[in-house]
Structure formats: C-alpha cells, structure tokens
Tab-separated table of C-alpha atoms and ligand atoms in Angstrom:
chain	number	residue	atom	x	y	z
A	134	MET	CA	-35.674	-18.954	-22.678
A	135	ARG	CA	-38.601	-16.585	-23.072
A	136	GLN	CA	-38.107	-13.958	-25.804
A	137	VAL	CA	-38.488	-10.380	-24.588
A	138	ILE	CA	-41.651	-8.754	-25.870
A	139	VAL	CA	-42.186	-5.039	-26.031
A	140	ALA	CA	-45.640	-3.704	-26.917
A	141	GLY	CA	-46.732	-0.162	-27.430
A	142	ASN	CA	-50.241	0.701	-26.335
A	143	TRP	CA	-51.024	4.015	-28.119
A	144	LYS	CA	-54.403	4.282	-26.336
A	145	MET	CA	-56.540	6.968	-27.973
A	146	ASN	CA	-53.569	8.951	-29.348
A	147	ALA	CA	-52.915	9.185	-33.091
A	148	SER	CA	-53.380	11.035	-36.313
A	149	LYS	CA	-52.383	10.051	-39.836
A	150	GLU	CA	-49.455	12.263	-39.575
A	151	THR	CA	-48.295	11.044	-36.150
A	152	VAL	CA	-48.787	7.364	-37.074
A	153	ASN	CA	-46.608	7.839	-40.175
A	154	THR	CA	-43.743	9.661	-38.220
A	155	LEU	CA	-43.846	7.136	-35.338
A	156	ILE	CA	-43.852	4.053	-37.524
A	157	MET	CA	-41.206	5.261	-39.866
A	158	GLY	CA	-39.007	6.314	-36.799
A	159	ILE	CA	-39.422	2.904	-35.092
A	160	LEU	CA	-38.671	1.099	-38.388
A	161	SER	CA	-35.571	3.104	-38.808
A	162	GLY	CA	-34.098	1.810	-35.604
A	163	MET	CA	-35.290	-1.815	-35.656
A	164	ALA	CA	-32.080	-3.419	-37.196
A	165	ASP	CA	-30.501	-3.856	-33.748
A	166	VAL	CA	-33.553	-4.911	-31.847
A	167	ASP	CA	-33.890	-8.529	-30.840
A	168	SER	CA	-37.174	-8.191	-28.910
A	169	ASN	CA	-40.589	-9.105	-30.362
A	170	VAL	CA	-42.102	-5.632	-30.998
A	171	ILE	CA	-45.801	-5.035	-31.285
A	172	VAL	CA	-47.651	-1.809	-31.756
A	173	CYS	CA	-51.283	-1.689	-30.660
A	174	ALA	CA	-53.038	1.026	-32.743
A	175	PRO	CA	-56.493	2.621	-32.536
A	176	SER	CA	-58.825	0.837	-34.949
A	177	PRO	CA	-59.103	3.608	-37.468
A	178	TYR	CA	-55.337	3.562	-38.076
A	179	MET	CA	-54.807	-0.168	-38.334
A	180	SER	CA	-54.953	-0.191	-42.044
A	181	GLN	CA	-52.395	2.587	-42.208
A	182	VAL	CA	-50.021	0.688	-39.920
A	183	GLU	CA	-50.563	-2.578	-41.708
A	184	ALA	CA	-49.333	-0.922	-44.878
A	185	LEU	CA	-46.337	0.802	-43.245
A	186	ILE	CA	-45.052	-2.391	-41.516
A	187	THR	CA	-45.252	-4.826	-44.407
A	188	HIS	CA	-42.146	-6.967	-44.619
A	189	SER	CA	-40.746	-5.513	-41.308
A	190	GLN	CA	-40.143	-7.117	-37.929
A	191	LEU	CA	-42.966	-5.047	-36.409
A	192	HIS	CA	-46.217	-6.646	-35.487
A	193	LEU	CA	-49.618	-5.226	-35.254
A	194	GLY	CA	-52.124	-5.424	-32.395
A	195	ALA	CA	-55.562	-4.059	-31.508
A	196	GLN	CA	-56.455	-2.392	-28.249
A	197	ASP	CA	-59.741	-4.273	-27.473
A	198	LEU	CA	-62.267	-6.601	-29.220
A	199	ASN	CA	-65.831	-7.384	-28.822
A	200	GLU	CA	-66.729	-10.860	-27.530
A	201	ASN	CA	-69.306	-11.358	-30.297
A	202	ALA	CA	-68.519	-12.489	-33.847
A	203	SER	CA	-70.587	-9.814	-35.710
A	204	GLY	CA	-74.015	-7.938	-35.475
A	205	ALA	CA	-75.694	-5.024	-33.962
A	206	PHE	CA	-72.980	-3.788	-31.635
A	207	THR	CA	-72.528	-0.187	-32.587
A	208	GLY	CA	-68.963	1.125	-32.155
A	209	GLU	CA	-67.489	-2.370	-31.468
A	210	VAL	CA	-64.689	-4.260	-33.296
A	211	SER	CA	-64.657	-7.919	-33.923
A	212	ALA	CA	-61.725	-10.471	-33.996
A	213	ASP	CA	-62.362	-10.911	-37.665
A	214	MET	CA	-61.989	-7.268	-38.418
A	215	ILE	CA	-58.721	-7.116	-36.397
A	216	LYS	CA	-57.337	-10.127	-38.374
A	217	ASP	CA	-58.505	-8.510	-41.599
A	218	PHE	CA	-55.846	-5.866	-41.069
A	219	GLY	CA	-53.061	-8.292	-40.371
A	220	ALA	CA	-53.093	-7.932	-36.600
A	221	GLN	CA	-51.816	-10.956	-34.581
A	222	TYR	CA	-52.336	-9.461	-31.082
A	223	VAL	CA	-55.130	-7.839	-29.102
A	224	ILE	CA	-55.056	-6.103	-25.628
A	225	VAL	CA	-57.723	-7.589	-23.437
A	226	GLY	CA	-58.887	-6.417	-20.025
A	227	HIS	CA	-56.803	-3.293	-19.789
A	228	SER	CA	-57.536	-1.447	-16.490
A	229	GLU	CA	-58.923	1.350	-18.420
A	230	ARG	CA	-61.522	-0.877	-19.994
A	231	ARG	CA	-62.241	-2.507	-16.534
A	232	SER	CA	-62.612	0.786	-14.706
A	233	LEU	CA	-64.106	3.118	-17.303
A	234	TYR	CA	-66.284	0.764	-19.379
A	235	GLY	CA	-67.322	-1.788	-16.713
A	236	GLU	CA	-65.537	-4.902	-17.965
A	237	THR	CA	-65.868	-7.619	-15.420
A	238	ASP	CA	-63.568	-10.557	-15.034
A	239	GLU	CA	-66.235	-12.639	-16.873
A	240	ILE	CA	-66.300	-10.234	-19.812
A	241	VAL	CA	-62.551	-10.184	-20.015
A	242	ALA	CA	-62.525	-14.006	-19.879
A	243	SER	CA	-65.007	-14.139	-22.838
A	244	LYS	CA	-62.824	-11.790	-24.852
A	245	VAL	CA	-59.643	-13.809	-24.173
A	246	GLN	CA	-61.541	-16.891	-25.332
A	247	VAL	CA	-62.791	-15.174	-28.604
A	248	ALA	CA	-59.289	-13.951	-29.261
A	249	LEU	CA	-57.893	-17.344	-28.867
A	250	ASP	CA	-60.573	-19.141	-30.857
A	251	ASN	CA	-59.764	-16.656	-33.690
A	252	GLY	CA	-56.067	-17.318	-33.472
A	253	LEU	CA	-55.147	-13.900	-32.009
A	254	THR	CA	-52.705	-13.708	-29.114
A	255	PRO	CA	-54.315	-11.921	-26.180
A	256	LEU	CA	-52.280	-9.413	-24.155
A	257	PHE	CA	-54.305	-10.204	-21.004
A	258	CYS	CA	-53.900	-7.269	-18.574
A	259	ILE	CA	-54.203	-7.656	-14.804
A	260	GLY	CA	-53.281	-5.480	-11.837
A	261	GLU	CA	-54.380	-3.946	-8.541
A	262	THR	CA	-55.407	-0.423	-7.706
A	263	LEU	CA	-53.430	1.714	-5.196
A	264	GLU	CA	-56.215	1.059	-2.662
A	265	GLN	CA	-56.046	-2.668	-3.126
A	266	ARG	CA	-52.186	-2.592	-2.775
A	267	GLU	CA	-52.374	-0.595	0.346
A	268	ALA	CA	-54.974	-3.002	1.745
A	269	GLY	CA	-52.420	-5.821	1.073
A	270	SER	CA	-54.663	-7.428	-1.549
A	271	MET	CA	-52.442	-7.364	-4.615
A	272	GLU	CA	-52.128	-11.213	-4.699
A	273	ALA	CA	-55.918	-11.713	-4.117
A	274	VAL	CA	-56.783	-9.324	-6.935
A	275	VAL	CA	-54.475	-10.676	-9.547
A	276	SER	CA	-55.339	-14.314	-8.511
A	277	ARG	CA	-58.997	-13.583	-9.124
A	278	GLN	CA	-58.362	-11.963	-12.399
A	279	ILE	CA	-56.267	-14.870	-13.725
A	280	GLN	CA	-58.543	-17.538	-12.241
A	281	ALA	CA	-61.444	-16.139	-14.126
A	282	VAL	CA	-59.504	-16.747	-17.427
A	283	ILE	CA	-58.173	-20.146	-16.347
A	284	ASP	CA	-61.823	-21.202	-15.487
A	285	ARG	CA	-62.889	-20.182	-18.987
A	286	VAL	CA	-60.125	-21.325	-21.363
A	287	GLY	CA	-58.126	-23.740	-19.131
A	288	ILE	CA	-54.468	-23.446	-18.163
A	289	GLY	CA	-53.199	-25.033	-21.414
A	290	ALA	CA	-54.455	-22.021	-23.310
A	291	PHE	CA	-51.828	-19.922	-21.493
A	292	LYS	CA	-49.356	-21.292	-24.096
A	293	ASN	CA	-50.860	-18.704	-26.430
A	294	ILE	CA	-51.501	-15.887	-23.949
A	295	ILE	CA	-49.285	-13.032	-22.895
A	296	ILE	CA	-49.944	-11.690	-19.514
A	297	ALA	CA	-49.404	-8.019	-18.795
A	298	TYR	CA	-49.104	-7.120	-15.169
A	299	GLU	CA	-50.069	-3.368	-14.958
A	300	PRO	CA	-50.556	-2.087	-11.393
A	301	VAL	CA	-53.123	0.605	-11.834
A	302	TRP	CA	-51.250	3.033	-9.570
A	303	ALA	CA	-48.375	3.020	-11.982
A	304	ILE	CA	-50.276	3.594	-15.224
A	305	GLY	CA	-49.707	7.116	-16.672
A	306	THR	CA	-48.744	8.402	-13.232
A	307	GLY	CA	-44.923	8.565	-13.622
A	308	VAL	CA	-44.725	6.269	-10.519
A	309	THR	CA	-43.157	3.074	-11.667
A	310	ALA	CA	-43.286	-0.076	-9.492
A	311	SER	CA	-39.722	-0.638	-8.237
A	312	PRO	CA	-38.018	-3.589	-9.884
A	313	GLN	CA	-38.419	-5.518	-6.545
A	314	GLN	CA	-42.135	-4.755	-6.325
A	315	ALA	CA	-42.594	-5.703	-9.966
A	316	GLN	CA	-40.563	-8.867	-9.716
A	317	ASP	CA	-42.378	-9.950	-6.508
A	318	ALA	CA	-45.799	-9.645	-8.350
A	319	HIS	CA	-44.435	-11.426	-11.519
A	320	ALA	CA	-43.079	-14.197	-9.363
A	321	PHE	CA	-46.370	-14.609	-7.570
A	322	ILE	CA	-48.215	-14.634	-10.949
A	323	ARG	CA	-45.687	-17.253	-12.281
A	324	SER	CA	-46.159	-19.338	-9.125
A	325	MET	CA	-49.959	-19.307	-9.548
A	326	LEU	CA	-49.400	-20.625	-13.127
A	327	THR	CA	-47.047	-23.227	-11.784
A	328	GLN	CA	-49.542	-24.605	-9.387
A	329	ASN	CA	-51.800	-25.224	-12.334
A	330	ASP	CA	-49.106	-26.393	-14.966
A	331	ALA	CA	-45.354	-26.083	-14.398
A	332	SER	CA	-44.360	-26.284	-18.066
A	333	VAL	CA	-46.935	-23.713	-19.063
A	334	ALA	CA	-45.686	-21.368	-16.318
A	335	GLN	CA	-42.145	-21.502	-17.681
A	336	THR	CA	-43.261	-20.340	-21.112
A	337	THR	CA	-45.931	-17.789	-20.533
A	338	PRO	CA	-44.509	-14.348	-21.065
A	339	ILE	CA	-45.370	-11.817	-18.261
A	340	LEU	CA	-44.882	-8.209	-19.212
A	341	TYR	CA	-44.706	-5.217	-16.855
A	342	GLY	CA	-46.643	-2.122	-17.686
A	343	GLY	CA	-46.883	1.164	-15.781
A	344	SER	CA	-44.642	4.174	-16.454
A	345	MET	CA	-41.999	2.055	-18.063
A	346	ASN	CA	-39.529	4.388	-19.948
A	347	PRO	CA	-36.088	4.419	-21.314
A	348	GLY	CA	-34.574	5.111	-17.854
A	349	ASN	CA	-36.030	2.225	-16.016
A	350	ALA	CA	-36.724	-0.424	-18.778
A	351	ALA	CA	-33.437	-2.322	-18.550
A	352	GLU	CA	-33.602	-2.914	-14.840
A	353	LEU	CA	-37.172	-3.946	-14.903
A	354	ILE	CA	-36.768	-6.317	-17.916
A	355	GLY	CA	-33.673	-7.578	-16.296
A	356	CYS	CA	-35.566	-9.156	-13.475
A	357	GLU	CA	-36.082	-12.898	-13.643
A	358	ASP	CA	-39.777	-13.041	-14.172
A	359	ILE	CA	-40.291	-9.859	-16.260
A	360	ASP	CA	-40.364	-10.766	-19.871
A	361	GLY	CA	-40.782	-7.279	-21.459
A	362	GLY	CA	-43.118	-4.370	-21.202
A	363	LEU	CA	-46.521	-3.006	-22.264
A	364	ILE	CA	-45.717	0.654	-22.819
A	365	GLY	CA	-48.224	3.593	-22.874
A	366	GLY	CA	-46.877	7.058	-22.953
A	367	ALA	CA	-43.316	6.279	-23.868
A	368	SER	CA	-44.575	4.236	-26.959
A	369	LEU	CA	-45.611	7.484	-28.592
A	370	LYS	CA	-42.096	8.649	-29.176
A	371	ALA	CA	-39.999	6.457	-31.601
A	372	GLU	CA	-36.722	7.197	-29.891
A	373	ASP	CA	-38.031	6.313	-26.307
A	374	PHE	CA	-39.932	3.195	-27.594
A	375	LEU	CA	-36.790	2.022	-29.498
A	376	GLN	CA	-34.649	2.495	-26.403
A	377	ILE	CA	-37.031	0.317	-24.362
A	378	CYS	CA	-37.088	-2.252	-27.223
A	379	LYS	CA	-33.253	-2.301	-27.053
A	380	ALA	CA	-33.272	-2.681	-23.337
A	381	GLY	CA	-34.559	-6.322	-23.541
B	659	LIG	P1	-47.973	4.185	-19.170
B	659	LIG	O1	-46.719	3.553	-19.778
B	659	LIG	O2	-48.370	5.585	-19.956
B	659	LIG	O3	-47.972	4.284	-17.793
B	659	LIG	O4	-49.296	3.181	-19.600
B	659	LIG	C1	-49.082	1.836	-19.338
B	659	LIG	C2	-50.242	1.186	-19.979
B	659	LIG	O5	-51.385	1.337	-19.530
B	659	LIG	C3	-49.986	0.264	-21.101
B	659	LIG	O6	-51.085	-0.479	-21.390
C-alpha cells in the first residue's frame, strides 16, 4: 500500500507574515491528517519554516537545487544548504524550470542524481504541454523525461524518488485533468516503470499536479495509480491545503 503524499509548492509566493499564518493554520488542522504532508518553501523562508514545524508531522522541501556541490554559482542553492535547514525533499524538473530556465532532461537527471546522492528525496516532475497532448505525444514526452533519469540513476533509485505528473496545460490554469485523463497517464507511467522493475513500480509514488483543489482532490487521489498531489495555488491557503491533505 502506498501512503498518500500531499506536497505544497508555494512557488515564488511568500512573506514572513504569510508563512507564519499559513504554517500555523496547517499545523492547527494536522491532527486528523493521515497523508505525508510536505511544504516546499522558497529558499529565504526555509529557516522560518524549519523553526515553525519542529516536532510536527509536517515535512520541509525546497523547490530546486543546483547540480554542483558548491562554488561560483551566483543565486543558486546546493543540496547541502537545503539539508542544513532540515529539508528532506526537493522539487526537481518542474515545468516552470524546464520552460523558463532552459532545464533539459539531462540537467534534470543530474539534479535528481545530486539530490539522491545527498539523501534528499526528489519530487521529480514530468508532463506534456497542451500542444504535445493535442499532437498525441503525451506518452512519448513522459517516457523521454523518465528515461533520461533511469539512464542516469538506474531504475532501483526510483525506490527513493517521488514522481509528480503535472500536465503543463493544467498548471495554474484552473483546467484540471479529468480523473480518467490523469489515471490513464499515471497508469502509463507505472507501466513504464514495471517494464524496468515490477517491484519498484509498485512502490514508487506518482503524484498528480495541476489545478488540484478541495473540490477535485478526493476523486483524483481516489484513482488507482494516483498517490497524492503536488499543489500550487491551493497550497497557499491553509484551509484549502488541509482539505486536500484530508482527501487522501
Ligand atoms: P497549480 O496547483 O497552481 O495548478 O500548480 C501546480 C504546480 O505546478 C505544482 O507544482
């Protein structure tokens, strides 16, 4: 049985005040949450979140990492820095990183490797654009994205990887994939893992991301191959985020 995982990706949205309100709000409702809950904060707020979530069930993640250990990489954040603030998770290969910052499959694979080498669990994001879906190439796109990581770290490493399927056309648009569309994609992803290693495929969590909200979360997470959600907009409101956490 795979545990439900709900991760909030705050993206570039935070202030000291909103972080305080949001985390206190989430913590106040965690008593009846069974899911594994992660919040992925912008780097300047990781220390604040670390302090607020001590001795709670909440886990901390970062939104990206650099593939180098240290050095002259202005503006970048290393795996060691992320761990220094008690984070156990890091988002890697988000479509915004791929499309806005030119991250290739090879760069994403390097980042997954560095995260794993440092004991961080990557939330490895994949997904097709609207154009690619309409051209019928969803399966080809997600296969290519996953294969690049398998080639780099091996299928066995997926024991320590969380996959997030985030169709680009559903991110921040209010257009959610239907449960059937999402389940079909997740089943395809799991079948690809199965071809490589059946037991790893059974344990690897595959989260859905893209306009998940309190109104659609239960139906999506209820699908056989959907093991939770990676939440953007709805993770910024404690009440909405908690409702999604409880949907699992
Ligand atoms: P939204 O939930 O705002 O669509 O964002 C999804 C996402 O990109 C999470 O990483």
